[in-house]
CSV table of C-alpha atoms in Angstrom, one decimal:
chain,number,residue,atom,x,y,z
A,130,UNK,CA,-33.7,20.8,-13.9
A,131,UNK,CA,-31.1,18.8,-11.5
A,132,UNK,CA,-30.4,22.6,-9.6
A,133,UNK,CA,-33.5,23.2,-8.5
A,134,UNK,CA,-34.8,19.4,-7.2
A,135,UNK,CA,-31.3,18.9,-5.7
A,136,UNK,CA,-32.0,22.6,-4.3
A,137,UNK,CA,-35.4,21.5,-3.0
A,138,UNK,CA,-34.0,18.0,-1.9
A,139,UNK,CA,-31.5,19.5,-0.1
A,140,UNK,CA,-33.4,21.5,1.9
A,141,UNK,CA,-36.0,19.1,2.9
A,142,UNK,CA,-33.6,17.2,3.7
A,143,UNK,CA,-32.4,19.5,5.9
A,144,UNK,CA,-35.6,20.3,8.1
A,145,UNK,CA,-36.7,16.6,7.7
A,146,UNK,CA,-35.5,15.1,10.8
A,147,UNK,CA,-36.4,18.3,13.3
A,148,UNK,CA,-39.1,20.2,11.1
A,149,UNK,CA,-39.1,23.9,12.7
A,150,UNK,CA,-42.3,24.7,14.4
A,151,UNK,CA,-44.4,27.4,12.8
A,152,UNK,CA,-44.5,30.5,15.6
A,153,UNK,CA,-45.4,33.6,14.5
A,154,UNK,CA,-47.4,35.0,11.5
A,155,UNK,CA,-44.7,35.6,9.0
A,156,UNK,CA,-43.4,31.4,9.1
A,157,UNK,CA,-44.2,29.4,6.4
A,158,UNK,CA,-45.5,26.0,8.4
A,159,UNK,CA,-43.2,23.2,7.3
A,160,UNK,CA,-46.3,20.7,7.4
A,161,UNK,CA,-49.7,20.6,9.2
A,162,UNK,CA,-47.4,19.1,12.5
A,163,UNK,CA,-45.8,22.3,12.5
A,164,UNK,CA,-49.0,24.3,12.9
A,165,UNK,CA,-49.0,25.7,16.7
A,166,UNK,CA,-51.4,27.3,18.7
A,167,UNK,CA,-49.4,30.3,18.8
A,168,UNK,CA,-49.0,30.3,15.2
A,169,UNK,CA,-52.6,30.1,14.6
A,170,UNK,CA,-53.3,33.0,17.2
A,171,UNK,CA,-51.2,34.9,15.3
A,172,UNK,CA,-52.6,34.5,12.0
A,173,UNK,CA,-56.6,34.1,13.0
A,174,UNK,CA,-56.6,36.5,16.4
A,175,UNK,CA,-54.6,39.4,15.1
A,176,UNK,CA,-57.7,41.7,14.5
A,177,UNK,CA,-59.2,39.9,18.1
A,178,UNK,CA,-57.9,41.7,20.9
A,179,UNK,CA,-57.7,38.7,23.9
A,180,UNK,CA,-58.8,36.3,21.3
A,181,UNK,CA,-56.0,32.8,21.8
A,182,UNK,CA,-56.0,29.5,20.3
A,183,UNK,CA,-55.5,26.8,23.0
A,184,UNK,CA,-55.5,23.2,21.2
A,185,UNK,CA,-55.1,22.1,18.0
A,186,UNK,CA,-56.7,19.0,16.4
A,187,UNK,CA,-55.1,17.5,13.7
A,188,UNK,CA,-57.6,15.4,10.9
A,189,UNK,CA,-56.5,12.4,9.2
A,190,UNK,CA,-54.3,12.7,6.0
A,191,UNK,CA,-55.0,13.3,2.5
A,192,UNK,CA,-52.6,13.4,0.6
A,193,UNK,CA,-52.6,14.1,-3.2
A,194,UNK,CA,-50.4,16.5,-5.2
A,195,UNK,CA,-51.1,18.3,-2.4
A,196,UNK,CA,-50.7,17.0,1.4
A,197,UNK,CA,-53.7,17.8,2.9
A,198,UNK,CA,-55.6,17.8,6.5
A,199,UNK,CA,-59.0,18.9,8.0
A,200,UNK,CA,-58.0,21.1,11.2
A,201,UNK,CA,-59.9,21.9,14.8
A,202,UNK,CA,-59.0,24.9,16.9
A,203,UNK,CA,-60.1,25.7,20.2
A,204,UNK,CA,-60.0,28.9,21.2
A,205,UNK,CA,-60.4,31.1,25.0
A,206,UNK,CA,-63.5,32.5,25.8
A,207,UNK,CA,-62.7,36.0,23.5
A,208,UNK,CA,-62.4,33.7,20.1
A,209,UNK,CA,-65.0,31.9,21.4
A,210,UNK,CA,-67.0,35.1,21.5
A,211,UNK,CA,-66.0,36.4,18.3
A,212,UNK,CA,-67.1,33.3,16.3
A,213,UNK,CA,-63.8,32.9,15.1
A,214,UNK,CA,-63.0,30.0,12.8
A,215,UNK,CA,-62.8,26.3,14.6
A,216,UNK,CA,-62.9,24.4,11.7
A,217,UNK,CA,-59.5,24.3,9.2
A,218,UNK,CA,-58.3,22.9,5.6
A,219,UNK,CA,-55.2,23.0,5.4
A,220,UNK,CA,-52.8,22.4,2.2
A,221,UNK,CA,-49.0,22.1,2.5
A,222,UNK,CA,-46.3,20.1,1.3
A,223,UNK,CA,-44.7,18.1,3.3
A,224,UNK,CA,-43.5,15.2,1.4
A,225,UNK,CA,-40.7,15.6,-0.6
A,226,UNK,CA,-42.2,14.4,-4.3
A,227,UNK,CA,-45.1,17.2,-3.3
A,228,UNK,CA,-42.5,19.7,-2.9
A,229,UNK,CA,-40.2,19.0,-5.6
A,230,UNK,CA,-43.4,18.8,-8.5
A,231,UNK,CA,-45.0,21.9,-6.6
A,232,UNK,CA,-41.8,24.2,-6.1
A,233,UNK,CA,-40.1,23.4,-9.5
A,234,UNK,CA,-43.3,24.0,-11.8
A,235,UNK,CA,-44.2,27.2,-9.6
A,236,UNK,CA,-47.4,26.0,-8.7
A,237,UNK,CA,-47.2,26.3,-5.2
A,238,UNK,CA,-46.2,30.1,-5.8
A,239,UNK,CA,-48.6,30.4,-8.1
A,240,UNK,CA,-51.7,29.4,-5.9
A,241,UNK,CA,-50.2,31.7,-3.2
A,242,UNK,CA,-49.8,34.9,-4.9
A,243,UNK,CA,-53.4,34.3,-6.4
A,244,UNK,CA,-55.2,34.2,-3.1
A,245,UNK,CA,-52.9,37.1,-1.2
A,246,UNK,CA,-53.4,39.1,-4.5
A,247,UNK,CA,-55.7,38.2,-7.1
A,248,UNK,CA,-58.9,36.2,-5.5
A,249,UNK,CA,-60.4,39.0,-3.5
A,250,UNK,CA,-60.4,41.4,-7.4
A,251,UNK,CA,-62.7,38.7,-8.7
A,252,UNK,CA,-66.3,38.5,-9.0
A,253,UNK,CA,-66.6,34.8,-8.9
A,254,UNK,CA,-67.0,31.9,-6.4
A,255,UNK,CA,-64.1,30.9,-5.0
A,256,UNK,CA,-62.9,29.8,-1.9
A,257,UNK,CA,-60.8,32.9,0.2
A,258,UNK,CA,-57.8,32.3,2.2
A,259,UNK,CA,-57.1,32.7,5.9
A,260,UNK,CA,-53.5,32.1,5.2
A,261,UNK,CA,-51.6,31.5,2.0
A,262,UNK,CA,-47.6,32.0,2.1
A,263,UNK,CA,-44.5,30.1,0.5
A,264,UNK,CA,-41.0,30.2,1.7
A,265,UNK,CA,-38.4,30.2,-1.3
A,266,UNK,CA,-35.4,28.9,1.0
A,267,UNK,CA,-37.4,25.9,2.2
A,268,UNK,CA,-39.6,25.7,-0.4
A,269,UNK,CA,-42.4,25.2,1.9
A,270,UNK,CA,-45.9,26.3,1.2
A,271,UNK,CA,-49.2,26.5,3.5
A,272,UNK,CA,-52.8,27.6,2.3
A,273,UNK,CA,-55.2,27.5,5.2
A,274,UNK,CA,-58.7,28.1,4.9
A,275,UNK,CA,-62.0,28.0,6.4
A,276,UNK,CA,-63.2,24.4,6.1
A,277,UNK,CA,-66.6,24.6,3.6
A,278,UNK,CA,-67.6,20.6,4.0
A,279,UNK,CA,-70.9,21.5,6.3
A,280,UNK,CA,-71.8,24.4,3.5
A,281,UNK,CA,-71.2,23.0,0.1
A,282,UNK,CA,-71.2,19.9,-1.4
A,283,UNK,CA,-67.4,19.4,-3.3
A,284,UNK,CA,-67.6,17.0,-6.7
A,285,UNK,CA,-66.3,14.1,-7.3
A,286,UNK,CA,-66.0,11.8,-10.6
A,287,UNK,CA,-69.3,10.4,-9.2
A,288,UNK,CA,-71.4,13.8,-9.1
A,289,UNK,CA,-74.4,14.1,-12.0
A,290,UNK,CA,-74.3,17.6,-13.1
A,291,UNK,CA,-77.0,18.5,-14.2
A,292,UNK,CA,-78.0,21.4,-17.1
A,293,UNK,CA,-78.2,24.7,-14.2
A,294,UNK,CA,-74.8,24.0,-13.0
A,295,UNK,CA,-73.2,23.2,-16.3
A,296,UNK,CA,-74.3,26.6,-17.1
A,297,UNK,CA,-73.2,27.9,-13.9
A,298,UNK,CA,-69.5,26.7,-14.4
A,299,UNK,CA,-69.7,28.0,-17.8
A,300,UNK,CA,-70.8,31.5,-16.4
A,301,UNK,CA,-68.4,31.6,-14.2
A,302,UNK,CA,-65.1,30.6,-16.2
A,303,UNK,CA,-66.5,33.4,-18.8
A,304,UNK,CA,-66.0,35.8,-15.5
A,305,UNK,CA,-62.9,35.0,-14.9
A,306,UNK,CA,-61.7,34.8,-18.2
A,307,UNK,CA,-63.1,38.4,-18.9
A,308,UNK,CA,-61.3,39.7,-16.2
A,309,UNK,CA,-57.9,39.2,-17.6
A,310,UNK,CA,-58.4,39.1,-21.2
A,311,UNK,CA,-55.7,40.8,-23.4
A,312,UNK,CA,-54.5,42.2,-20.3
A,313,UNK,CA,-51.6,44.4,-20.9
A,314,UNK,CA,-50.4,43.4,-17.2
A,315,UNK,CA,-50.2,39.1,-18.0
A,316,UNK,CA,-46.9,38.3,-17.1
A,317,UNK,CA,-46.1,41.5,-15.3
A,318,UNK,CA,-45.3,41.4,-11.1
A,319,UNK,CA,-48.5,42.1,-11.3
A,320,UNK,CA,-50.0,38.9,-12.7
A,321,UNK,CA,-47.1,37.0,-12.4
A,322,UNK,CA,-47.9,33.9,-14.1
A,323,UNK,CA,-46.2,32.1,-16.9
A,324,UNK,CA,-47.5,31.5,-20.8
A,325,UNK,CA,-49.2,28.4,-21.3
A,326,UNK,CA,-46.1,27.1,-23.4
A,327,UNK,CA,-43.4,28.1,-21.1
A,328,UNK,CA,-45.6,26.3,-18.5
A,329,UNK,CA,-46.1,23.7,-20.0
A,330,UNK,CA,-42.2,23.2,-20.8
A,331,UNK,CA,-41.3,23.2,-17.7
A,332,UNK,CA,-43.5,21.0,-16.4
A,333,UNK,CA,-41.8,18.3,-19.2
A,334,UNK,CA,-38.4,19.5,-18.1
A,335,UNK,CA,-39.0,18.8,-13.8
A,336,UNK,CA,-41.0,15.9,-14.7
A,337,UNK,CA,-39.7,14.3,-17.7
A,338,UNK,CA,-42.1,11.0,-19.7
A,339,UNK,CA,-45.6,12.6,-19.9
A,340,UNK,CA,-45.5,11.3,-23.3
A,341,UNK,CA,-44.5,7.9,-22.1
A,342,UNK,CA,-47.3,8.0,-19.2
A,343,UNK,CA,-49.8,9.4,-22.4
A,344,UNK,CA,-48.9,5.8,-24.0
A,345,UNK,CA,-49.0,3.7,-21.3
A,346,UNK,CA,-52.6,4.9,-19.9
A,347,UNK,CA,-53.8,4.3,-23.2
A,348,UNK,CA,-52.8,0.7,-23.2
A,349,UNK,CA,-54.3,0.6,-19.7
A,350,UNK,CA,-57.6,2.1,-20.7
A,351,UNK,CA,-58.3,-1.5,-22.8
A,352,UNK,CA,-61.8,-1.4,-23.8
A,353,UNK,CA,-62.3,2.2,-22.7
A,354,UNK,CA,-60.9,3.5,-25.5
A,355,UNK,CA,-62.8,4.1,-28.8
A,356,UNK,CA,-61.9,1.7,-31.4
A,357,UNK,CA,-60.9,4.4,-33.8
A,358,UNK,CA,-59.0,6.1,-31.6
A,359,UNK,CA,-56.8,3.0,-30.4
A,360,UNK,CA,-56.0,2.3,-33.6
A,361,UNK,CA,-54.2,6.2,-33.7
A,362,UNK,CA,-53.2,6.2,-30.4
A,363,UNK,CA,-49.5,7.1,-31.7
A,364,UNK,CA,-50.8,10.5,-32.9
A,365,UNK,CA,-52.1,11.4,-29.6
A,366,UNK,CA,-49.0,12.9,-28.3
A,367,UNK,CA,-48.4,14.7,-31.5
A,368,UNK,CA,-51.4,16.5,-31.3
A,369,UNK,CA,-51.0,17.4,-27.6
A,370,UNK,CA,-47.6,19.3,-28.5
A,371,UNK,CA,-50.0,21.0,-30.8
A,372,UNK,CA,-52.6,22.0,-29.0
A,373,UNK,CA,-49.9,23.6,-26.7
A,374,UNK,CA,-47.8,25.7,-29.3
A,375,UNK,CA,-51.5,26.9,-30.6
A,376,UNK,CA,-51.6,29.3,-27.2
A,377,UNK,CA,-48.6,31.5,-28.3
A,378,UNK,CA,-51.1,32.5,-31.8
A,379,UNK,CA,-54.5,33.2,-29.9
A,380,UNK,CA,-56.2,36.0,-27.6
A,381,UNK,CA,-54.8,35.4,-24.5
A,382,UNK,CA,-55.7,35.7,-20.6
A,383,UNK,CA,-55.2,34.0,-17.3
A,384,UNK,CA,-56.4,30.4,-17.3
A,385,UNK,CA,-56.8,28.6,-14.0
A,386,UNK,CA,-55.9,25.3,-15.8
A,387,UNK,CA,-56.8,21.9,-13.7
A,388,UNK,CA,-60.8,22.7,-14.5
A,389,UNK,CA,-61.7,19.2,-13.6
A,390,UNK,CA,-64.8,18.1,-11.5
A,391,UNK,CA,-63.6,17.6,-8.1
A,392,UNK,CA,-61.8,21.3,-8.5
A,393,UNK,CA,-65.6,22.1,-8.1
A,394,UNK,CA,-68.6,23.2,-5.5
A,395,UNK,CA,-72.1,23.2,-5.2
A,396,UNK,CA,-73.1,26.1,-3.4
A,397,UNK,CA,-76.6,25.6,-1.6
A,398,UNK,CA,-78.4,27.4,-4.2
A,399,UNK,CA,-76.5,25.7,-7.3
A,400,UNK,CA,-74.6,28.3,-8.0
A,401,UNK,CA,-70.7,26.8,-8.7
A,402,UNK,CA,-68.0,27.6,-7.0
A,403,UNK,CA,-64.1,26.6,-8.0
A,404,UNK,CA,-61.1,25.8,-6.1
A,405,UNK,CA,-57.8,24.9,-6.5
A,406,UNK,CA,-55.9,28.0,-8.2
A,407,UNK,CA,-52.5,26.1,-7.9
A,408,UNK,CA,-51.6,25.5,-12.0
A,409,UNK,CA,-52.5,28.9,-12.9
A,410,UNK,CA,-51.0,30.1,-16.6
A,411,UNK,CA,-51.5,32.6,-19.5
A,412,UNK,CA,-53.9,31.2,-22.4
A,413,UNK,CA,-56.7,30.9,-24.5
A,414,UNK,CA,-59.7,30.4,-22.4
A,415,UNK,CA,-60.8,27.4,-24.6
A,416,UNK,CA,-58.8,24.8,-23.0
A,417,UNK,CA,-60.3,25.5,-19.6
A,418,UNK,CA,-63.7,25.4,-20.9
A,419,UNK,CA,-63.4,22.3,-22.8
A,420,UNK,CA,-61.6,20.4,-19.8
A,421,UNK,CA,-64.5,21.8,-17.5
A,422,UNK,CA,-67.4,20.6,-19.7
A,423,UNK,CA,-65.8,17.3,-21.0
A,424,UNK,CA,-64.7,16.2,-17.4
A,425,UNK,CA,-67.7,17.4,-15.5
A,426,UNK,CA,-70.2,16.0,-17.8
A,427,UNK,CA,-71.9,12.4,-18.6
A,428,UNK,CA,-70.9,11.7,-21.8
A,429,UNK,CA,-74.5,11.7,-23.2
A,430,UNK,CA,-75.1,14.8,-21.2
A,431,UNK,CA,-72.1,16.6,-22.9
A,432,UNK,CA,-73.4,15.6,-26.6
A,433,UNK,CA,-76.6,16.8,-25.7
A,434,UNK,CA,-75.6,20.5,-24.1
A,435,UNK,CA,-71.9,21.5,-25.4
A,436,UNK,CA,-72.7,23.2,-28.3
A,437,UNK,CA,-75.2,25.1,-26.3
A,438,UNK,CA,-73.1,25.7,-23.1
A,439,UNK,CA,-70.3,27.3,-25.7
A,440,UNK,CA,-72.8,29.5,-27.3
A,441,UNK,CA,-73.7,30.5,-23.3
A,442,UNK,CA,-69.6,30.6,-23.1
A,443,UNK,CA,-69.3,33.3,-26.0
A,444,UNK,CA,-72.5,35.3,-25.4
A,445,UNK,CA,-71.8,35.8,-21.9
A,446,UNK,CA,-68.1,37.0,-22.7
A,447,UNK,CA,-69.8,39.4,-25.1
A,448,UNK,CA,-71.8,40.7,-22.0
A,449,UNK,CA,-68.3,41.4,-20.3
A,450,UNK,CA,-67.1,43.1,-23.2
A,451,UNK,CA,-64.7,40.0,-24.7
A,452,UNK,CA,-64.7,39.9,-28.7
A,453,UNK,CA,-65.6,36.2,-29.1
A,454,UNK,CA,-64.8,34.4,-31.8
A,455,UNK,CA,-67.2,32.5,-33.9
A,456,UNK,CA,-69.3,30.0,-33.2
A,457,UNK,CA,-67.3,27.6,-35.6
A,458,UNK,CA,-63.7,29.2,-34.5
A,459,UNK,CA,-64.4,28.5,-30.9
A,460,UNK,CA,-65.7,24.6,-31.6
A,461,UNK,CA,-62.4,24.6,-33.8
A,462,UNK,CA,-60.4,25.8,-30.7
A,463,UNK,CA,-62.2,23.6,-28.0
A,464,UNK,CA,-61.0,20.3,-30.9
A,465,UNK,CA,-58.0,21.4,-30.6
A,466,UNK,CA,-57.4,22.1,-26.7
A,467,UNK,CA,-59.0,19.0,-25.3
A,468,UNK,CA,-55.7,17.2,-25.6
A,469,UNK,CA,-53.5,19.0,-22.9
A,470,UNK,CA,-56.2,18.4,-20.4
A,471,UNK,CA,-56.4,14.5,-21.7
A,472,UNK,CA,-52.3,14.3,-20.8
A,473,UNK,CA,-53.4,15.6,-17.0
A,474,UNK,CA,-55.1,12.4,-16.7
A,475,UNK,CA,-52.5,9.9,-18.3
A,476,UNK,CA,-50.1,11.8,-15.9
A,477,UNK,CA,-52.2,11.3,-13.4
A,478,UNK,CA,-53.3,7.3,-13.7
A,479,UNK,CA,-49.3,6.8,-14.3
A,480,UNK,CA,-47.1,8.9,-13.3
A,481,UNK,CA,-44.0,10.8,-14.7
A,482,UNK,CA,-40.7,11.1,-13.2
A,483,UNK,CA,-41.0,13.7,-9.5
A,484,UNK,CA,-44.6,12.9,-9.4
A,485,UNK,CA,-46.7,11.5,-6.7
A,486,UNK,CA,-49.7,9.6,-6.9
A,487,UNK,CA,-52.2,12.3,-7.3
A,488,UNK,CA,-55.9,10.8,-7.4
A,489,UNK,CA,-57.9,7.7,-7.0
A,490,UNK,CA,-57.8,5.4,-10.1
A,491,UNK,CA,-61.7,5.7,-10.5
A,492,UNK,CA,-61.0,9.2,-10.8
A,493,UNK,CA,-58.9,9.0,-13.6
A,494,UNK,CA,-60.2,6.1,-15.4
A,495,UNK,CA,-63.8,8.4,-15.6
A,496,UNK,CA,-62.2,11.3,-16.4
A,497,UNK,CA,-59.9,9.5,-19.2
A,498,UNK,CA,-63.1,8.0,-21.1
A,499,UNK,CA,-64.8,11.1,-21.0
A,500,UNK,CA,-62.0,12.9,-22.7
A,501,UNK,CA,-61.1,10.3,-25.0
A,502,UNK,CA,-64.5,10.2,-25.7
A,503,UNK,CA,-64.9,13.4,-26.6
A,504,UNK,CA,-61.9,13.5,-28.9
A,505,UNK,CA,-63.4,10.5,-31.0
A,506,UNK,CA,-66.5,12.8,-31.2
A,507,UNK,CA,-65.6,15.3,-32.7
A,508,UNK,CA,-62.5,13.8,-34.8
A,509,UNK,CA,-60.2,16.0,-32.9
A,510,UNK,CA,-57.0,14.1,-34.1
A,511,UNK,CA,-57.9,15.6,-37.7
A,512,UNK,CA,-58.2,19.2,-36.3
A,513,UNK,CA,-55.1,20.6,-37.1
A,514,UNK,CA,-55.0,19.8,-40.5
């Protein structure tokens, strides 16, 4: 673990004082600064003969696991005329915490290779990139893309989902799932992404204490926290390890992993669309589904439609010619999975070791409830027994 962040440390430290300038279409942008208009004229106007960006406007910061800017170009009279892009999100890394937790755990590879290789293979709503690339000297990383704000309406911990978009999500993760089940090519250069386990390990190993962060949420949550389960809360962890090792025993395909609500869009006509393809990994599709419905759901909403949405889950992997479990085996599985996505949380409301602040605390305080929630429900701590 020391190699690689004093590898990564080293060369941000490096470039920190006198970032390079991004010039031509094969630089990795160093941060959203770095961005020129000849950079951008190379990557947007390449297929636009004439076509030039002239200024660059730079959005206020966002910064997350991600460091992350809204973008305006200007462009001459031919870019003008060919309607190309003005509006810009940008994701880079620019901060050294960003680039440490993204280039250790491979997640900023990850994203990259899926939208220069993977995103334009799937049937599924998903943003596209303009520009996705990551330099493995500087560990730098950019994904630019078309900014959606004024065409979709992105979630948040506050959005009521309602029973047609529920449904919609559902459709789509069985989609995406179906695409790369039992692939013979997971793992391969050609879907290059790591086993859930092995993932998961080496997120522990660059940023070490989840299970510390797991405790101290927990004590954080107070009142939040179903009686029953505070009085367990020391088999928690346990249980999370479990639901882990469970991946290496079940069907597997390509998970996008971080299924949360504000990874999601409303498209104008409902349909739902999902971003963020950054923590990408070989699994069972249950985990993704059960973080997707628990975290995206009212809690009384979630009682009420689950059991339906996972019958919708399995039928419509039968459709795309998945062998679904059982109705039982898949409730058993989704018990089982919902802690992993729980630990996201705790990580998230207090931080490991390498880790930035990632979200709001509203954010994770909803998101925690709902999950702990949904683990008293359905006596999840007694599901691997």
């Amino acid at each position: 673990m020391k190699d690689i962040v004093d590898t990564i440390t080293r060369a941000y430290e490096r470039d920190a004082a006198s970032p390079p300038s991004a010039l031509t279409a094969t630089d990795i942008p160093w941060s959203s600064e770095s961005m020129t208009p000849a950079w951008f004229t190379a990557v947007l106007c390449r297929n636009t003969p004439g076509a030039k960006v002239e200024h660059i406007v730079l959005g206020e910061r966002d910064d997350g696991s991600t460091n992350r800017r809204h973008i305006e170009l200007r462009y001459n009279e031919a870019g003008r005329a060919a309607r190309l892009p003005e509006r810009l999100f940008c994701k880079v890394a620019d901060q050294l915490l960003n680039r440490i937790m993204l280039g250790a755990a491979g997640t900023a590879q990850a994203e990259v290779f899926f939208f220069n290789n993977l995103r334009a293979k799937l049937p599924i709503e998903a943003p596209r990139a303009l520009f996705a690339g990551f330099d493995e000297e500087s560990f730098a990383y950019a994904v630019v893309f078309e900014d959606l704000s004024d065409k979709v309406a992105f979630c948040d911990e506050s959005t009521v989902i309602d029973r047609a978009r529920a449904e919609s999500m559902v459709t789509l993760l069985a989609d995406f799932h179906a695409a790369f089940h039992q692939d013979p090519a997971l793992g391969t250069p050609a879907v290059p992404y790591r086993p859930w386990p092995e993932f998961w390990g080496n997120l522990m190993l660059h940023s070490p204490g989840w299970d510390d962060s797991s405790r101290r949420s927990i004590d954080r949550m107070g009142e939040r926290v179903p009686p029953p389960l505070l009085a367990r809360r020391d088999e928690i962890w346990p249980c999370t390890e479990a639901s882990v090792r469970a991946h290496a025993a079940l069907p597997q395909t390509l998970m996008h992993s971080d299924v949360h609500l504000k990874n999601w869009y409303a498209m104008p006509d409902g349909t739902m669309g999902l971003s963020d393809w950054q923590i990408m990994s070989i699994g069972n599709w249950s985990r993704d589904f059960v973080y997707a419905v628990t975290t995206a759901l009212a809690v009384e909403d979630r009682r009420a439609w689950e059991d339906d949405l996972l019958r919708l889950y399995l039928e419509r992997s039968a459709q795309n010619g998945v062998g679904a479990p059982s109705f039982d085996e898949a409730r058993l599985l989704c018990r089982q999975q919902v802690f992993s996505a729980l630990a996201f949380w705790t990580v998230t409301l207090c931080p490991a070791q390498n880790m930035p602040s990632m979200q709001p605390e509203k954010t994770s305080l909803v998101f925690i409830e709902r999950l702990l929630t949904s683990i008293d429900d359905h006596d999840a701590l007694d599901s691997f027994s």
